[in-house]
C-alpha angles and dihedrals in degrees: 000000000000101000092202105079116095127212112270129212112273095344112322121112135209119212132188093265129187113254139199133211132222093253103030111102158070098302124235089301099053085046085049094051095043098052088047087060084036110053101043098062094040094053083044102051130117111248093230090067103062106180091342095073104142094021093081113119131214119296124288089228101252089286098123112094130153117247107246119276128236091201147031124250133187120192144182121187096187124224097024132282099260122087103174119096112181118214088258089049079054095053089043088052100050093043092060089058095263094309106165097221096058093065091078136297124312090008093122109000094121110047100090094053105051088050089051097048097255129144131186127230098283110179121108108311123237103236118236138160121044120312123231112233110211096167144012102284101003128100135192126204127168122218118217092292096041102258105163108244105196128194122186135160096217134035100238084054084044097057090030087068098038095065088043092070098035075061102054092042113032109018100129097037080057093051085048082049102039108015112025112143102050081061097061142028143268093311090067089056095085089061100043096055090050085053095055090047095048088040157053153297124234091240083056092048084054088050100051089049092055086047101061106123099238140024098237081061085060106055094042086061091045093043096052085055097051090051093049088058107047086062098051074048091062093034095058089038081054119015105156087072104023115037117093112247092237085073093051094048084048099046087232140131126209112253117220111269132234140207082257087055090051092041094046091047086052097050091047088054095048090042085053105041104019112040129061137183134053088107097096088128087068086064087044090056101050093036081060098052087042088057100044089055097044135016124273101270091051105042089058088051102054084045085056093044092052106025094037122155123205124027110182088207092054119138104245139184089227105065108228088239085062095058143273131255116197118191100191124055092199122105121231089264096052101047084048088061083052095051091053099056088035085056100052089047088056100053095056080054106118097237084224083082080075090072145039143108093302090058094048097264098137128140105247111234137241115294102222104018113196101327117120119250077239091064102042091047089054098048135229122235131045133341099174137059107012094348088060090049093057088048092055084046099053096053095057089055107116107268089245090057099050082048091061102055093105095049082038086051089050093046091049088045091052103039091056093054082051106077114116139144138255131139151133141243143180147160142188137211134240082254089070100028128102091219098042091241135097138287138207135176123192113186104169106193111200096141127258135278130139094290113029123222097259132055124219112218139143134209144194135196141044084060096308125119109156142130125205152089128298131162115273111257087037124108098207132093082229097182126019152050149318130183105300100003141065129184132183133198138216141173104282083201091200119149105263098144120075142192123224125187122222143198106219126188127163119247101253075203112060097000095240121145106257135173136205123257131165090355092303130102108238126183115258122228105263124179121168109234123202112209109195115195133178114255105240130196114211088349098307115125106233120194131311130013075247090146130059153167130241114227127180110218115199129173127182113200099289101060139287124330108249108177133000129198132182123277120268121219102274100039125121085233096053100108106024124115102270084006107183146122121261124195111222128185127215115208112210086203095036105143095006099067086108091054081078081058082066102032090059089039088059097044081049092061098041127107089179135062102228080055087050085052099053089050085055090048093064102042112111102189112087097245118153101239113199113196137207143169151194078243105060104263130139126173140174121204130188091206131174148081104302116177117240094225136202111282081230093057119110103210083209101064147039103288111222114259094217097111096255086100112046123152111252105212121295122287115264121262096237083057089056119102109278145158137199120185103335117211095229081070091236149076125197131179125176084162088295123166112285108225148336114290086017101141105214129163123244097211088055101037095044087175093053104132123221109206113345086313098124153111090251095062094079094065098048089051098062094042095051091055094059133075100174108038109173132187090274097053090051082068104046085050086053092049089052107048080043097068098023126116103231090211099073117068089072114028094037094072092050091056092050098049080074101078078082085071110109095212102050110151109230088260099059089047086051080041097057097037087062093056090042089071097038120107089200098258117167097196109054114157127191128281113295084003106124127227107255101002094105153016114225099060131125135226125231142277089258098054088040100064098034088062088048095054096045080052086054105038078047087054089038089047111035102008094111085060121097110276098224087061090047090052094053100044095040100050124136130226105231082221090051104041099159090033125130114253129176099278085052084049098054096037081066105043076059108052086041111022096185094061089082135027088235120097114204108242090209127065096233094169092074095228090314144124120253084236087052090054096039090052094050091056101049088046079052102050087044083056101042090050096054101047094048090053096038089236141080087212097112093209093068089060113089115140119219104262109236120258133213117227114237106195149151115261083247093059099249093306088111114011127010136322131188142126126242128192122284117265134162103233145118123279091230124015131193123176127196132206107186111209 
């Protein structure tokens, strides 16, 4: 194992890479040779063989052939599945005026259909053409998009081609994943340093790879390195063809991979996808302004109100008749008890405890150190073999694109701290089904960019047979299908993740960090940390990581110290030498994240579902898994590694480090929420409260319903209606929850509940006739404009003036409350712009109390009647309306309907960028039709 790789923050890894200067290279006339060898092959290449062209090896003789299918599948993988753009597909791009599909092939084909509800055939594809042999045993084909079909006859030969592919298609998208900051300069550096804190050592990375539950585990990790690397192999033998322009922008060279390249990108993707909490301060902070604007009694109230727990009437995945899985064992009352002296404690908390290097508060450094403005002009690295190649690259890139590496270095930067996770699931049984056999539906929602986050492929051999997405560098089919079973994921959004306070000192002895626990001082964990970073003029990363930052790392037993502050009067630590408080987070999954790695790799190779289940139950990340089968059988588990906490602990707020409120083991997996077979005939999950008595909250789990009011409920209504679903309607009930507004179906009914009203002006009745009409579609374009087909288009008169009206009831409802705590709590997800959150979700428990088992503590209404509020609202949004589009005629007013940016990770500087209409689906969708 390479020994000079150091660990990186959360996942992500830094390794001694080759570097170019500005000056260092082949001149105009080498960058003119090389893109004449460059431009023809690439014009000229199969489809089928993506980067790989004249690497394809003789044919495999015809011998390659699926296993049959017990079931149908469609699926659409927007914007296309390449990711690599070469510096001629560059030229090409830019010379098409930008237009996605010049830049090479699959880059965007795609994208059209995805927007117009299209899918493509997605069941096991027959392989043609020539196969590329990348290694002894293992074959690559591409279907018609692209989508890598891999054959092997061993595993090693299986995952070896696999990365391979992720390789040719994705290798600078991995580095972005795995390997960000050596790639750019001292604005990286923050988030480095966050990332050593939150993550792990080399020797723990080690550790994690000895402890996967299986070899085959094992040599699939090993294999999709070696994979990884034999590419970078051909692209620095070849770069002209070969090399992503981003390194070439960058004046940069990919560095050979490792297993602890494949474990830490693993563990960045579970930590953000699959993990929520340690973000109590957050609570702190709005509880204080809360205080400062009301007295005591009544600020704790209105927290409650916005940032609740339990509802007992909550809509839920887990039917109540299939159990219920409580994961408190205190009553109302006495949680309540726990929430007061929670809340004292919170509010003697120094707010500096928000913020430090393990939240990414870090100084950013100095952007040229003490290197020489000489040195810098003239350029460190290489400026021969392949270095001299990318020079010469670099060079040929058109000038606006080397003028936009800063703004490319700060959209690679924040595109990489923007992972994140979302999505929704069902499935339905043979009961409801035209066809008597099961449903399923997996639309994964992580946001868009050329390429996306996850990657389709499918593979066959070794005891595999599965087609999917995973995300490129690992070596799962993370979402996706077999022969005669599918299975979908989404963000469990449970609290793993806790706060403990800590009372810190340094030892007056031997001088060590310490903190104190159970009355005694105790050393903390301290490690010193070196974080390299590129000097940079005018944010362009010039030459080596020849500059750094020195970080000390600490941990106490219950995770890494993320932020200090100093000790307030009162505290065990006044008066000690270095006397503070430390914030401290305790992972529930902290050194088994790659266990998940196991627990996928095993429901990959399953054909059952008892052996499905044993790969959940060893899962340690909080995903939502949704289960099918050509049985019959359809099932929802909650898995994961979720902590049993102290009865005294507040799941809002920090949680004290004394020693009275340690975690005891983690609850067993049969305790968890499930569902097998449920006797409604369904299961749906949009990130939707798991089950009854399932303590969740609502700060963390923004999409957490009270009463029936969520996303979710979309789904179910258009299931329950329904006795005979076939493959067709999956995907009219895509297209609708896609463009609804989420709002509606509930609030809808109560405005218009108002034409019974005997006063109504000329414009409220106009008002309400519009809504009357209106089948509460987000997304309504004009007349002969088509869904999807293009950004710029307006919604109708209807949707304009719903949304109007939420925005007012929000300001005649909550706008006495402090701003700072309305902005958090109404914020809204730029991939779920009409959804419910928890403002949405008090406003109604107010307007109709027995929808939920939660009474609001504060008289919002102000001494009026629902029907009061709801009527002003709807005269100010009248107001407000007029007066934004200058007339009172209500057909003139049609609001822009929002867009979703589709761009490179660069921001458009290498690769696409454009923006498409906003709708509410899935990144990548499959559905499946068992037969």
């Amino acid at each position: 194992m390479s020994d000079d790789v150091e660990a990186h923050p959360g996942g992500r890894r830094i390794s001694r890479r080759r570097f170019l200067g500005a000056g260092a290279g082949a001149g105009a006339a080498g960058a003119a040779m090389l893109l004449g060898r460059a431009m023809s092959p690439m014009r000229s290449m199969p489809a089928a063989q993506g980067a790989g062209g004249d690497l394809a090896a003789t044919a495999a003789g015809g011998a390659d052939r699926p296993p049959p299918q017990l079931l149908q599948a469609l699926t659409v993988a927007p914007p296309g599945q390449s990711g690599f753009f070469s510096v001629a597909g560059q030229l090409a791009g830019e010379a098409a005026g930008g237009d996605p599909a010049a830049y090479g092939p699959h880059v965007d084909d795609q994208r059209l259909l995805y927007w117009t509800f299209g899918y493509k055939p997605g069941g096991f594809a027959q392989p043609t053409g020539t196969p590329q042999h990348p290694v002894t045993g293992g074959r690559l084909y591409r279907d018609p998009y692209g989508v890598p079909v891999v054959y092997a006859d061993d595993a090693h030969a299986l995952w070896f081609t696999v990365g391979w592919a992720f390789a040719q298609d994705r290798l600078f998208e991995m580095d972005a994943i795995g390997r960000l900051a050596e790639l750019t300069g001292p604005g990286a550096v923050p988030g480095d340093v966050q990332a050593r804190v939150l993550g792990y050592t080399d020797a723990e990375y080690d550790t994690m790879f000895d402890q996967l539950l299986d070899t085959e585990d094992q040599v699939a990790v090993n294999g999709c390195v070696a994979g990884i690397n034999a590419w970078i192999d051909q692209v620095l033998a070849d770069p002209a063809q070969r090399l992503p322009a981003e390194y070439a922008l960058l004046s940069a060279l990919p560095e050979p991979w490792t297993r602890r390249d494949v474990l830490a990108s693993g563990v960045l993707i579970v930590r953000s996808v699959a993990t929520a909490g340690g973000d109590e301060m957050a609570n702190v902070a709005n509880l204080v302004a809360l205080q400062q604007a009301y007295p005591t009694a009544a600020a704790r109230g209105i927290f409650e109100d916005l940032f609740w727990l339990q509802d007992a009437k909550a809509v839920t995945t887990v039917p109540a008749a299939s159990g219920t899985f409580p994961n408190s064992p205190l009553s109302a009352a006495e949680r309540r008890a726990v929430f007061e002296a929670a809340a004292d404690a919170a509010e003697a908390l120094p707010p500096t405890l928000a913020d430090g290097p393990g939240t990414g508060a870090y100084p950013i450094p100095s952007a040229t150190g003490g290197l020489s403005p000489t040195s810098l002009a003239g350029g460190l690295g290489l400026a021969s073999g392949a270095g001299g190649s990318v020079s010469a690259l670099h060079g040929a890139l058109p000038a606006a694109a080397r003028a936009g590496v800063a703004r490319a270095v700060a959209a690679v930067t924040a595109w990489g701290r923007s992972l994140h996770g979302g999505s929704y699931q069902f499935a339905v049984s043979p009961s409801r089904s035209a066809t008597g056999s099961a449903l399923l539906v997996s639309g994964p929602e992580l946001g868009y960019s050329y390429p996306s986050e996850l990657y389709e492929l499918e593979v066959h051999g070794a005891g595999y047979h599965v087609r999917g997405a995973t995300v490129p560098g690992l070596p799962v089919v993370g979402i996706g299908y077999g022969t005669r079973l599918a299975w979908a994921l989404t963000t469990g959004e449970s609290k793993t993740i806790d706060s403990f306070i800590e009372a810190v000192r340094t030892d007056p002895t031997s001088g060590r960090p310490q903190y104190l626990f159970e009355g005694s001082w105790r050393d903390q964990q301290c490690r010193t940390e070196t974080v390299s970073y590129r000097p940079s003029v005018d944010g362009v990363p010039l030459g080596a990581p020849v500059e750094s930052v020195t970080v000390e790392v600490c941990r106490t037993h219950h995770g890494p110290v993320v932020a200090s502050a100093p000790a307030p009067a009162g505290s065990p630590a006044a008066g000690q030498p270095g006397g503070g408080l430390a914030r401290s987070v305790a992972y529930a999954i902290w050194g088994q994240e790659v266990q998940t790695l196991s627990g996928i790799l095993a429901w990959n190779r399953a054909t059952t579902f008892d052996e499905f289940a044993a790969g959940v139950a060893t899962v340690t990340w909080n995903e939502n898994v949704l289960y099918a089968d050509a049985d019959g059988t359809i099932a929802y588990w909650h898995p994961g590694l979720y902590p049993v906490r102290a009865a005294n602990t507040d799941l809002r707020f920090p949680t004290p480090g004394t020693g009275g409120y340690e975690w005891n083991g983690m609850m067993p997996f049969d305790q968890m929420p499930h569902a097998v077979n449920p006797a409604q005939g369904y299961l749906a999950n949009w990130n939707t409260k798991p089950s009854v008595d399932w303590l969740e909250d609502a700060a963390v789990a923004p999409g957490q319903p009270a009463g029936t009011f969520q996303r979710v409920q979309e789904i179910n209504d258009r299931i329950s209606g329904h006795r005979r679903l076939t493959l067709e309607d999956l995907a009219a009930i895509d297209r609708a929850i896609g463009i609804a507004d989420k709002r509606a179906r509930s609030l809808l009914p109560l405005l218009l509940a108002l034409r019974q009203e005997p006063d109504l002006t000329g414009a409220e009745a106009a008002a309400l006739s519009l809504l009357v009409g209106w089948d509460g579609s987000a997304y309504q374009p004009p007349a002969g404009v088509e869904l999807g087909a293009a950004p710029g288009t307006t919604d109708g008169p209807a949707p304009t003036v719903f949304a109007a009206v939420v925005d007012a009831l929000h300001h005649q409802l909550f706008g006495a409350l402090p701003a700072a705590v309305v902005g958090f709590d109404d914020r809204r997800d730029p991939l779920h712009r009409f959804d419910i959150k928890p403002l949405d979700n008090l406003a109604m428990r107010v307007l109709v109390p027995d929808t939920s088992s939660l009474r609001p503590r504060h008289d919002y209404l102000a001494g009026r009647t629902p029907r009061q509020v709801l009527r002003a609202a709807l005269q100010q949004a009248l107001s407000d309306l007029a007066s934004e589009y200058k007339t009172t005629d209500m057909a003139g007013w049609r609001r822009p309907h929002p867009t979703s940016s589709v761009c490179s990770l660069t921001g458009g500087v290498i690769g696409p960028c454009l923006t498409m209409p906003f709708e509410d689906r899935g990144s990548y969708i499959h559905h499946v039709a068992f037969t």
